[in-house]
Amino acid sequence: MTLTQPSAAAVPTAPRHRSRTALATGLLVLVGVLAVVCFFSITLGSRGVGLATIWRAFTDYDPSSASETVIREMRVPRTLIGLFAGAALGLSGVILQGVTRNPLADPGIMGINAGAAAFIVFGIMVLGTQDVSTYVWFAFAGAGLATVTVYGIASLGREGATPVKLALAGAAVTAVLTSVTSAIVMTNVEALNELRFWQVGSLAGRYFPVFWQTVPFLLVGLLVALGTGRALNGLALGEDLALALGQRVRLTRVVMFATVAVLCGAATAACGPIVFIGLVVPHVARLLCGPDYRWILPYTLLLTPTVLLLADILGRVAVAPGELQVGVVLGVLGAPAFIALVRYRNLAEL
Amino acid sequence: MTALLQPRATVRSGRQVRHRRSLVVTATLAVVAFALFVLTMMVGDYVVPPLDVIGSAFRLTDDPAVDFIVRDLRLPTAAAALAVGLALGISGFVFQKLLGNPLASPDFVGVSSGASLFAVTAIVLFGAGSLVVSASALAGALLAALAIYLLAWRDGISGYRFILIGIGVSQLLLSLVGYVITRADLYEAREAMTWLVGTVGQAGSGELRTLLVALLVLVPVALVLERPLRALELGDDTARALGSRVEVGRLALLAVSIVLIGFSTAVAGPIMFVALIAAPIAQRLTGPAGGVLAAGLVGAIIVLAADLVSEQLLPTSLPTGVITGLVGAPYLIWLLATVNREGRGG
């Protein structure tokens, strides 16, 4: 980064600034797109369902109709979980990238989802909890611990949390957690059987109980996350300037990391560890609406579930009647985006 | 800088002291590794005295009963642990020096993930036997490394780009591994998981022989390449000024490192952390003059010790990779912390 290339992120009124009306219209368009995607998420699948059936499933539910049951008991919760988990992962990505000022920060890359996953496995295996309402707490603890560990490790040293250090610390912590999880699971065939489906990250087979257990946490987390725009804008100016502007930087950081832990923990409890989406979508949002975090946050809030549900639909349609888990689809689609980010963007841009 | 001001004799004697320290430490490491190698073959349900083990393993004596226990039952595992450890240690050393980052390890930057994906696919989708699994693992490691090298190439290879793209590729490959495992029946899934954790206990003789031959060829190559490696450590421009052909040297070193990790993964699966932690431990023991050989020996000691712990000390034997993972975890965190504090992690 040289002086001749001023960073767009450093100057809130940079050339990429869009007018308020244009940004608001963009949000409305995204709401429309998301609604359409939700509709397809409910209708498309290995069992084709007509509009009339969907209408009946909500207005005049007949439990003996297989199609209506599929809609009410599978497709609707699946779509709702996709909506919330997607929003949670996306906003976590925005906050992580903003707080660490690191364009490659992502709950998956940083090992936060792996932390939640390892603690959930630990809870199920060692303490015998089967109940989502119990193990969601394990997920928060795991996500929180992983966040603190990875960020703590990476930010030691003179240059602070550089992208390479953050990614390496994340990969290393993920490897530690995976080997511990494997050690626990290897002793129990049934657990292994459960884990292997859960570990890839999927929206399938997540029914309403999971949704109701995680949704309060997700809602609170999302509300807090949406309110962090101003603070993130401050941090984007650099710690010293933010302090000079009267921001309580350390407190802000703690609140933000806690929010990330809650969001990632709940999302992981609901659908398993999912990587790349929290990394890529905030960058897309930034491209669409410029550097102001007060707009990036709502854009990401709408874009991430859209991408997650699209990936889920793609996984259902691509290999029907079987299905590709959404984690696999995002792994395959997200990696090229990640590589492009590493290759072509100036890494010091945030 | 201060060295320039000192009389030449002092410099030379300082250098000699450093070299002597590194020689003494390396020799000691070799003795410890050999002792553990013999100990692995001594203990078990039936304890064999050390001299009998040495006599039998090196075919100096002829005692059918001892030979059966030592040569047929215990030697393959012990030799696998020794060879895999050596290969991982050397590979990790070269990788870290090359990428200029003590935290970079083939474990995390996609090479092991490539091996895992190919091996797991062979197990699950083709029901392959051990030789095919090993060959797939090797092919996977090489292909993943090649892909990362090409993707990270942009007027040359920079350490940070290689690491980041490696981590990205690794995530992609691991999500595919997860998918393949969901496609398996439970028995195959279990086999695949065991392979993924890594263990030296079930090495086939064919793969082991391949690894041993590879070590015989590649260890001398690595020792020869140590000079260009040290030049590369100073940065590309300095290395070029010193007369190194930077990209050729880097490619050769990467190839050595990756072939070693590929062969060792083929024998024992991706045993985590050994490649990462062997070199820093060796460096700490030998000082700056220490090199490839010391790192390899530390790797061998770690794997042999992990195998001994898993087979002899634990009530149920766990795969070697679980032990190295559990031991490696706290060490790793400490290493990350100290390394970063010294500002070498970036």
XYZ file of C-alpha atoms in Angstrom:
696
model
C 0.000 0.000 0.000
C 1.636 3.228 -1.119
C 0.629 6.818 -0.686
C -0.410 7.106 -4.313
C -3.166 4.553 -3.748
C -5.263 5.826 -0.869
C -7.398 3.106 0.630
C -11.092 3.502 -0.006
C -11.859 2.087 3.395
C -9.795 4.725 5.148
C -11.872 7.598 3.810
C -15.619 7.263 4.411
C -16.440 9.745 1.655
C -14.346 7.963 -0.980
C -15.370 7.907 -4.675
C -17.273 4.632 -4.286
C -19.815 6.352 -2.075
C -23.334 5.832 -3.408
C -26.333 8.053 -2.815
C -28.628 7.177 0.033
C -31.611 6.605 -2.249
C -29.651 4.251 -4.480
C -28.472 2.272 -1.465
C -31.965 2.028 -0.010
C -33.388 0.930 -3.370
C -30.642 -1.708 -3.518
C -31.758 -3.040 -0.147
C -35.365 -3.312 -1.376
C -34.227 -5.214 -4.462
C -32.274 -7.599 -2.237
C -35.345 -8.180 -0.078
C -37.245 -9.110 -3.244
C -34.493 -11.472 -4.417
C -34.343 -13.121 -1.020
C -38.127 -13.629 -1.028
C -37.940 -15.309 -4.438
C -35.095 -17.558 -3.272
C -37.088 -18.508 -0.161
C -39.998 -19.426 -2.379
C -37.814 -21.713 -4.495
C -36.234 -23.180 -1.382
C -39.721 -24.277 -0.306
C -40.914 -25.523 -3.687
C -37.852 -27.143 -5.271
C -36.497 -30.464 -4.142
C -36.444 -34.166 -4.816
C -40.211 -34.167 -4.334
C -41.852 -31.676 -6.653
C -44.648 -29.780 -4.982
C -47.292 -27.611 -6.615
C -48.352 -24.176 -5.460
C -51.778 -25.466 -4.444
C -50.175 -27.971 -2.085
C -48.046 -25.290 -0.470
C -51.107 -23.103 0.027
C -52.992 -25.990 1.577
C -50.068 -26.858 3.850
C -50.424 -23.479 5.515
C -54.151 -22.822 5.348
C -55.714 -26.242 5.621
C -53.027 -28.637 6.816
C -53.706 -32.316 6.276
C -51.137 -34.380 8.245
C -51.854 -37.481 6.165
C -50.625 -35.804 2.959
C -46.957 -36.606 2.452
C -46.352 -33.516 0.319
C -47.878 -31.167 2.831
C -45.881 -32.775 5.620
C -42.672 -32.347 3.616
C -43.476 -28.654 3.249
C -44.377 -27.987 6.845
C -41.960 -30.273 8.620
C -38.927 -30.117 6.324
C -38.818 -27.399 3.712
C -40.087 -24.538 5.875
C -37.789 -25.149 8.847
C -34.920 -25.779 6.477
C -35.520 -22.448 4.776
C -35.925 -20.579 8.055
C -32.733 -22.071 9.460
C -30.962 -21.173 6.237
C -32.196 -17.589 6.591
C -31.005 -17.158 10.151
C -27.791 -19.145 9.934
C -26.855 -17.363 6.726
C -27.483 -13.948 8.249
C -25.479 -14.937 11.334
C -22.466 -16.177 9.370
C -22.503 -13.146 7.078
C -22.667 -10.561 9.872
C -19.967 -12.463 11.792
C -17.784 -12.161 8.725
C -18.383 -8.406 8.456
C -17.635 -7.836 12.124
C -14.531 -10.033 12.109
C -13.168 -8.315 9.027
C -13.912 -4.931 10.520
C -12.511 -5.561 13.995
C -9.351 -7.294 12.823
C -9.080 -4.965 9.804
C -8.274 -8.102 7.929
C -9.934 -8.857 4.589
C -9.459 -12.611 5.016
C -11.126 -12.950 8.405
C -13.918 -15.523 8.317
C -15.562 -17.608 11.012
C -14.633 -20.754 9.070
C -11.031 -19.856 8.252
C -10.452 -18.590 11.797
C -11.548 -21.895 13.282
C -14.528 -20.426 15.152
C -17.026 -22.832 13.597
C -14.614 -25.682 14.322
C -14.454 -24.552 17.947
C -18.221 -24.628 18.250
C -18.335 -28.001 16.502
C -15.702 -29.560 18.765
C -17.488 -28.399 21.914
C -20.822 -29.689 20.647
C -19.282 -33.105 19.987
C -17.681 -32.968 23.423
C -21.043 -32.119 25.004
C -22.859 -34.907 23.210
C -20.205 -37.556 23.724
C -18.793 -36.898 27.156
C -21.731 -35.409 28.998
C -24.419 -37.230 27.075
C -26.511 -34.161 26.224
C -28.880 -34.784 23.349
C -30.878 -31.652 23.767
C -30.154 -28.729 21.459
C -31.009 -26.249 24.186
C -28.111 -27.638 26.220
C -25.542 -28.026 23.543
C -26.105 -24.612 22.081
C -24.280 -23.358 25.187
C -21.377 -25.627 24.375
C -21.401 -24.116 20.910
C -21.154 -20.580 22.332
C -18.350 -21.613 24.664
C -16.446 -23.315 21.855
C -16.917 -20.447 19.450
C -15.901 -17.919 22.093
C -12.823 -19.856 23.125
C -11.730 -20.358 19.530
C -12.225 -16.648 18.745
C -10.184 -15.544 21.722
C -7.466 -18.137 21.134
C -7.053 -17.511 17.427
C -7.220 -13.738 17.633
C -5.046 -13.716 20.746
C -2.375 -15.883 19.162
C -2.439 -13.986 15.894
C -2.279 -10.500 17.368
C 0.808 -11.146 19.498
C 3.907 -9.652 17.986
C 4.751 -6.391 16.374
C 2.566 -6.322 13.275
C -0.615 -7.487 14.988
C -3.088 -9.887 13.402
C -1.882 -10.023 9.802
C -3.934 -12.094 7.340
C -1.300 -14.834 7.227
C -0.990 -15.121 10.993
C -4.749 -15.129 11.464
C -5.249 -17.796 8.801
C -2.412 -19.957 10.113
C -3.555 -19.687 13.705
C -7.074 -20.569 12.558
C -5.917 -23.539 10.517
C -3.746 -24.764 13.382
C -6.476 -24.437 15.998
C -8.912 -26.168 13.630
C -6.440 -29.026 13.257
C -6.051 -29.348 17.027
C -9.807 -29.385 17.528
C -10.365 -31.866 14.715
C -7.842 -34.295 16.126
C -9.378 -34.060 19.599
C -12.855 -34.531 18.130
C -11.651 -37.547 16.171
C -10.092 -39.024 19.307
C -13.437 -38.765 21.093
C -15.478 -40.058 18.189
C -13.233 -42.981 17.207
C -14.298 -44.802 20.348
C -17.980 -44.803 19.445
C -19.376 -46.001 16.144
C -22.791 -44.387 16.569
C -21.278 -41.010 17.328
C -19.057 -41.367 14.290
C -22.112 -42.040 12.220
C -23.852 -38.917 13.530
C -20.808 -36.745 13.254
C -19.932 -37.507 9.690
C -23.239 -36.102 8.461
C -23.191 -33.148 10.757
C -19.569 -32.209 10.114
C -19.997 -31.288 6.455
C -22.449 -28.487 7.199
C -25.978 -28.996 5.975
C -29.461 -27.595 6.233
C -31.059 -30.993 5.708
C -32.751 -32.784 8.564
C -32.807 -29.696 10.798
C -36.306 -29.566 12.106
C -38.304 -27.036 14.063
C -36.924 -27.892 17.527
C -33.429 -26.869 16.418
C -34.845 -23.705 14.997
C -36.773 -22.682 18.096
C -33.808 -23.443 20.356
C -31.343 -21.315 18.455
C -33.531 -18.515 17.153
C -33.628 -16.307 20.283
C -29.832 -16.215 20.396
C -29.630 -15.553 16.692
C -32.135 -12.694 16.912
C -30.317 -10.978 19.758
C -26.961 -11.496 18.051
C -28.245 -10.139 14.753
C -29.732 -7.039 16.375
C -26.520 -6.245 18.232
C -24.501 -6.935 15.081
C -26.632 -4.561 12.998
C -25.952 -1.831 15.545
C -22.170 -2.051 15.226
C -21.935 -0.038 12.000
C -20.745 3.215 13.524
C -18.197 1.499 15.729
C -16.839 -0.458 12.778
C -16.566 2.725 10.739
C -14.543 4.174 13.598
C -12.242 1.174 13.815
C -11.712 1.339 10.050
C -9.949 4.666 10.615
C -7.424 2.936 12.814
C -7.292 2.385 16.538
C -5.638 5.693 17.386
C -8.096 7.784 15.443
C -11.043 5.823 16.848
C -9.746 6.481 20.355
C -9.294 10.147 19.541
C -12.886 10.290 18.302
C -13.988 9.147 21.718
C -14.703 5.503 20.937
C -14.166 2.981 23.687
C -12.161 0.708 21.449
C -11.441 -2.091 23.885
C -15.049 -2.378 25.061
C -16.253 -2.291 21.454
C -13.901 -5.155 20.603
C -15.120 -7.290 23.501
C -18.770 -6.720 22.578
C -18.087 -7.513 18.938
C -16.184 -10.716 19.623
C -18.934 -11.830 22.004
C -21.506 -11.150 19.290
C -19.474 -13.168 16.800
C -19.229 -16.057 19.254
C -22.998 -16.081 19.825
C -23.805 -15.830 16.106
C -21.289 -18.474 14.997
C -22.096 -20.767 17.892
C -25.825 -20.690 17.183
C -25.326 -21.047 13.419
C -22.980 -23.999 13.913
C -25.342 -25.668 16.369
C -28.089 -25.301 13.782
C -26.313 -26.452 10.645
C -22.772 -27.599 11.315
C -19.529 -25.874 10.427
C -19.821 -23.912 7.151
C -16.812 -22.113 5.659
C -16.182 -19.337 3.137
C -19.645 -17.750 3.100
C -18.841 -15.353 5.931
C -15.694 -14.404 4.073
C -16.929 -13.843 0.558
C -20.356 -12.250 0.966
C -19.187 -9.191 2.947
C -16.760 -8.481 0.117
C -19.606 -8.636 -2.387
C -21.654 -6.329 -0.162
C -18.716 -3.917 0.025
C -18.496 -3.919 -3.770
C -22.205 -3.118 -4.030
C -22.542 -0.430 -1.410
C -19.116 1.036 -0.732
C -17.087 1.261 2.464
C -19.720 2.442 4.976
C -20.346 -0.338 7.488
C -23.812 1.040 8.287
C -24.782 -0.127 4.787
C -22.499 -3.149 4.521
C -24.226 -4.763 7.501
C -27.819 -4.746 6.147
C -26.613 -5.662 2.658
C -24.768 -8.663 4.077
C -27.759 -9.506 6.250
C -29.822 -9.970 3.086
C -27.163 -11.301 0.721
C -25.750 -14.122 2.849
C -29.024 -16.034 3.349
C -29.701 -15.582 -0.376
C -26.354 -17.206 -1.221
C -26.751 -19.918 1.419
C -30.242 -20.875 0.262
C -29.163 -20.779 -3.395
C -26.255 -23.108 -2.594
C -28.647 -25.367 -0.700
C -31.084 -25.451 -3.617
C -28.213 -26.096 -6.027
C -27.089 -29.028 -3.877
C -30.617 -30.466 -3.933
C -31.114 -30.040 -7.663
C -27.622 -30.887 -8.931
C -27.522 -34.532 -7.895
C -31.250 -35.277 -7.409
C -32.607 -37.567 -6.043
C -29.562 -37.457 -3.747
C -28.224 -34.183 -2.421
C -24.993 -32.312 -1.917
C -24.759 -30.721 1.504
C -24.642 -26.940 1.465
C -21.214 -27.038 3.151
C -19.801 -28.950 0.198
C -21.387 -26.648 -2.368
C -20.018 -23.587 -0.564
C -16.610 -25.220 -0.230
C -16.438 -25.771 -3.963
C -17.828 -22.333 -4.874
C -16.133 -20.395 -2.091
C -12.559 -21.588 -2.601
C -12.139 -19.920 -6.019
C -13.527 -16.680 -4.578
C -11.092 -16.906 -1.682
C -8.175 -17.572 -4.028
C -9.201 -14.651 -6.229
C -9.264 -12.419 -3.139
C -5.763 -13.517 -2.174
C -4.428 -13.048 -5.689
C -6.020 -9.886 -6.942
C -6.956 -7.632 -4.070
C -4.577 -5.494 -2.197
C -4.417 -7.257 1.132
C -3.931 -4.061 3.103
C -7.219 -2.637 1.960
C -9.298 -2.877 5.121
C 27.540 -5.876 12.170
C 29.518 -6.287 15.345
C 31.166 -9.334 13.843
C 33.009 -7.097 11.404
C 34.649 -5.263 14.233
C 35.862 -8.346 15.989
C 39.190 -10.013 15.247
C 38.782 -12.752 12.714
C 39.927 -15.460 15.109
C 37.101 -14.705 17.513
C 34.562 -14.980 14.719
C 35.972 -18.260 13.580
C 36.037 -19.709 17.081
C 32.456 -18.522 17.637
C 31.429 -20.277 14.471
C 33.275 -23.400 15.544
C 31.506 -23.389 18.887
C 28.140 -23.130 17.128
C 29.017 -25.932 14.766
C 30.315 -28.124 17.559
C 27.089 -27.571 19.507
C 24.999 -28.492 16.500
C 27.110 -31.608 15.843
C 26.920 -32.767 19.456
C 23.162 -32.182 19.614
C 22.533 -33.923 16.296
C 24.587 -36.926 17.397
C 22.696 -37.055 20.690
C 19.378 -36.891 18.850
C 20.499 -39.776 16.642
C 21.359 -41.848 19.730
C 17.987 -41.062 21.348
C 16.107 -41.919 18.154
C 17.989 -45.200 17.851
C 17.339 -46.034 21.499
C 13.602 -45.409 21.058
C 13.661 -47.467 17.858
C 15.169 -50.409 19.776
C 12.891 -49.852 22.775
C 9.814 -50.012 20.520
C 10.882 -53.486 19.467
C 11.770 -54.604 22.992
C 8.507 -54.004 24.782
C 5.188 -55.735 24.349
C 3.567 -58.889 25.630
C 6.941 -60.557 25.475
C 9.982 -58.457 26.402
C 13.065 -58.988 24.280
C 16.467 -57.871 25.634
C 18.027 -54.967 23.715
C 21.015 -56.889 22.343
C 18.757 -59.605 20.945
C 16.624 -56.918 19.278
C 19.632 -55.308 17.642
C 21.049 -58.669 16.624
C 17.817 -59.814 15.095
C 16.749 -56.564 13.449
C 20.089 -56.131 11.712
C 20.326 -59.843 10.904
C 23.452 -60.421 12.992
C 22.022 -63.326 14.968
C 19.721 -66.204 14.151
C 17.120 -67.200 16.712
C 13.772 -68.193 15.135
C 11.663 -67.277 18.177
C 13.210 -63.835 18.626
C 13.308 -63.260 14.880
C 9.591 -63.880 14.597
C 8.745 -61.344 17.286
C 11.265 -58.745 16.244
C 11.428 -58.999 12.460
C 7.883 -60.046 11.669
C 5.818 -58.390 14.365
C 7.595 -55.310 15.641
C 10.139 -54.196 13.065
C 7.601 -52.964 10.481
C 5.902 -50.608 12.949
C 9.168 -49.387 14.437
C 10.720 -48.816 11.020
C 7.573 -47.050 9.834
C 7.599 -44.756 12.873
C 11.272 -43.971 12.365
C 10.971 -43.356 8.636
C 7.715 -41.389 8.809
C 9.102 -39.214 11.592
C 12.299 -38.519 9.659
C 10.375 -37.661 6.513
C 7.927 -35.383 8.321
C 10.649 -33.587 10.269
C 12.764 -32.913 7.183
C 9.774 -31.925 5.122
C 8.553 -29.497 7.770
C 12.012 -27.950 8.136
C 12.369 -27.312 4.414
C 8.797 -25.987 4.141
C 9.182 -23.543 6.998
C 12.533 -22.206 5.861
C 11.319 -21.938 2.297
C 8.134 -20.040 3.075
C 9.893 -17.962 5.667
C 7.306 -18.746 8.292
C 7.876 -21.033 11.270
C 4.141 -21.726 11.424
C 3.814 -22.961 7.865
C 3.600 -26.667 7.711
C 2.475 -29.052 5.006
C -0.278 -30.101 7.444
C -2.120 -26.832 7.096
C -1.396 -25.618 3.618
C -3.267 -28.236 1.653
C -0.695 -30.921 0.913
C -1.988 -33.336 3.539
C -5.579 -32.491 2.626
C -4.862 -33.488 -0.982
C -3.456 -36.794 0.190
C -6.474 -37.281 2.464
C -9.047 -36.608 -0.240
C -7.479 -39.042 -2.695
C -6.919 -41.756 -0.107
C -10.406 -41.473 1.370
C -11.921 -41.548 -2.105
C -9.943 -44.697 -2.876
C -11.130 -46.346 0.343
C -14.767 -45.311 0.103
C -15.648 -45.236 -3.561
C -13.333 -47.935 -4.876
C -12.822 -50.157 -1.835
C -9.109 -50.047 -2.588
C -6.415 -52.083 -0.873
C -3.552 -50.513 1.035
C -1.171 -50.179 -1.902
C -3.717 -48.297 -4.002
C -4.640 -46.124 -1.035
C -0.992 -45.226 -0.596
C -0.471 -44.487 -4.260
C -3.586 -42.293 -4.223
C -2.343 -40.433 -1.172
C 0.951 -39.703 -2.885
C -0.793 -38.586 -6.059
C -3.154 -36.390 -4.032
C -0.312 -34.696 -2.164
C 1.570 -33.994 -5.392
C -1.494 -32.718 -7.259
C -2.585 -30.473 -4.386
C 0.906 -29.033 -4.083
C 1.110 -28.456 -7.820
C -2.294 -26.759 -7.837
C -1.321 -24.485 -4.953
C 2.009 -23.674 -6.590
C 0.341 -22.722 -9.859
C -2.442 -20.744 -8.165
C 0.047 -18.879 -6.001
C 2.380 -18.115 -8.915
C 2.448 -14.471 -9.853
C 5.862 -13.378 -11.082
C 7.294 -15.877 -8.651
C 6.119 -17.416 -5.418
C 5.749 -15.414 -2.268
C 5.521 -17.166 1.062
C 2.383 -15.461 2.264
C 0.459 -16.071 -0.962
C 1.465 -19.739 -0.983
C 0.311 -20.155 2.630
C -3.018 -18.364 2.183
C -3.908 -20.119 -1.047
C -2.819 -23.400 0.518
C -5.224 -22.823 3.396
C -8.025 -21.990 0.959
C -7.378 -25.084 -1.135
C -7.170 -27.124 2.048
C -10.643 -25.970 3.131
C -12.048 -26.923 -0.258
C -10.435 -30.374 -0.168
C -11.567 -31.007 3.394
C -15.173 -30.192 2.547
C -14.932 -32.769 -0.244
C -13.422 -35.282 2.207
C -16.432 -34.709 4.460
C -18.760 -35.316 1.548
C -17.025 -38.552 0.496
C -17.277 -39.820 4.074
C -21.028 -39.187 4.129
C -21.304 -41.333 1.005
C -19.639 -44.338 2.632
C -21.230 -47.160 4.550
C -20.376 -47.099 8.221
C -17.582 -49.668 8.038
C -15.788 -47.808 5.270
C -16.396 -44.491 6.967
C -14.685 -45.845 10.036
C -11.751 -47.122 8.023
C -11.466 -43.761 6.310
C -11.601 -41.900 9.639
C -8.877 -44.117 11.056
C -6.746 -43.398 8.044
C -7.473 -39.658 8.390
C -6.199 -39.577 11.955
C -3.016 -41.336 10.920
C -1.266 -44.308 12.463
C 2.051 -46.083 11.969
C 0.739 -49.413 13.238
C -0.715 -50.651 9.982
C 1.932 -49.769 7.440
C 2.122 -52.214 4.530
C 5.567 -53.548 3.671
C 5.408 -52.307 0.071
C 4.709 -48.683 1.002
C 7.271 -48.834 3.777
C 9.947 -50.038 1.384
C 9.068 -47.199 -0.998
C 9.404 -44.662 1.794
C 12.750 -46.094 2.877
C 14.100 -45.915 -0.666
C 12.762 -42.369 -0.985
C 14.543 -41.417 2.238
C 17.808 -42.958 1.036
C 17.617 -40.833 -2.110
C 16.052 -37.632 -0.767
C 17.871 -37.115 2.522
C 21.225 -36.641 0.733
C 19.484 -34.374 -1.785
C 18.029 -32.324 1.061
C 21.478 -32.079 2.664
C 22.962 -30.843 -0.610
C 20.120 -28.347 -1.050
C 20.638 -26.956 2.421
C 23.034 -24.287 1.044
C 20.580 -22.788 -1.477
C 17.912 -23.040 1.244
C 19.995 -20.876 3.563
C 20.501 -18.394 0.735
C 16.735 -18.282 0.037
C 16.113 -17.595 3.696
C 17.854 -14.240 3.267
C 15.224 -13.157 0.758
C 15.024 -13.526 -2.998
C 17.103 -10.480 -3.887
C 19.967 -11.359 -1.582
C 19.848 -14.965 -2.732
C 19.996 -13.840 -6.341
C 22.924 -11.571 -5.544
C 24.693 -14.503 -3.912
C 24.356 -16.384 -7.191
C 21.397 -18.660 -6.387
C 18.925 -19.484 -9.084
C 16.001 -18.638 -6.892
C 13.012 -20.249 -8.567
C 14.861 -23.439 -9.531
C 16.204 -23.846 -6.019
C 12.791 -23.202 -4.499
C 11.082 -25.634 -6.821
C 13.631 -28.373 -6.098
C 13.304 -27.877 -2.358
C 9.509 -27.816 -2.504
C 9.593 -31.010 -4.561
C 11.804 -32.789 -2.022
C 9.579 -31.649 0.818
C 6.363 -32.650 -0.909
C 7.570 -36.044 -2.101
C 8.688 -36.827 1.448
C 5.354 -35.773 2.934
C 3.522 -37.690 0.200
C 5.410 -40.935 0.820
C 5.076 -40.658 4.587
C 1.349 -39.916 4.311
C 1.038 -42.950 2.062
C 2.548 -45.102 4.820
C 0.835 -43.710 7.889
C -1.877 -41.242 6.901
C -1.711 -37.539 7.747
C -0.059 -37.572 11.175
C -0.622 -34.031 12.359
C 1.793 -31.584 13.942
C 5.026 -33.565 13.561
C 6.084 -31.609 10.486
C 5.101 -28.396 12.250
C 6.858 -28.823 15.566
C 9.955 -30.905 14.734
C 11.936 -28.111 13.102
C 11.424 -25.459 15.814
C 12.327 -27.969 18.529
C 15.445 -29.007 16.635
C 16.376 -25.389 16.041
C 16.051 -24.576 19.702
C 18.302 -27.502 20.621
C 20.978 -27.051 17.990
C 21.040 -23.281 17.665
C 21.167 -21.534 14.291
C 23.737 -23.908 12.802
C 21.437 -26.923 13.112
C 19.745 -28.208 10.033
C 17.826 -30.763 8.094
C 19.160 -33.823 9.863
C 18.428 -32.614 13.384
C 14.847 -31.731 12.392
C 14.371 -35.189 10.874
C 15.675 -36.880 14.009
C 13.391 -34.849 16.259
C 10.497 -35.883 14.015
C 11.503 -39.539 14.355
C 11.742 -39.212 18.137
C 8.269 -37.660 18.328
C 6.612 -40.366 16.235
C 8.438 -43.237 17.986
C 7.509 -41.816 21.385
C 3.882 -41.274 20.340
C 3.718 -44.861 19.117
C 5.193 -46.163 22.381
C 2.716 -44.136 24.434
C -0.224 -45.303 22.363
C 0.763 -48.992 22.330
C 2.214 -49.446 25.808
C 0.925 -46.801 28.165
C -2.701 -46.360 27.193
C -5.410 -48.856 28.140
C -6.760 -48.898 24.571
C -4.392 -48.160 21.759
C -5.268 -44.963 19.903
C -3.994 -44.029 16.448
C -0.575 -42.359 16.577
C -2.033 -39.170 15.082
C -4.330 -38.661 18.062
C -1.358 -38.740 20.422
C 0.713 -36.320 18.343
C -2.375 -34.106 18.079
C -2.964 -34.064 21.822
C 0.697 -33.470 22.613
C 1.150 -31.081 19.728
C -1.800 -28.846 20.615
C -0.482 -27.119 23.727
C 3.023 -26.998 22.303
C 1.680 -25.468 19.133
C -0.153 -22.725 20.979
C 2.950 -21.918 22.978
C 5.012 -21.948 19.806
C 2.596 -19.636 18.016
C 2.679 -17.277 20.951
C 6.479 -17.082 21.301
C 7.119 -17.035 17.585
C 4.689 -14.195 17.093
C 6.062 -12.225 19.984
C 9.418 -12.319 18.275
C 7.707 -10.992 15.160
C 8.643 -13.918 12.949
C 5.148 -15.168 12.304
C 3.928 -12.642 9.789
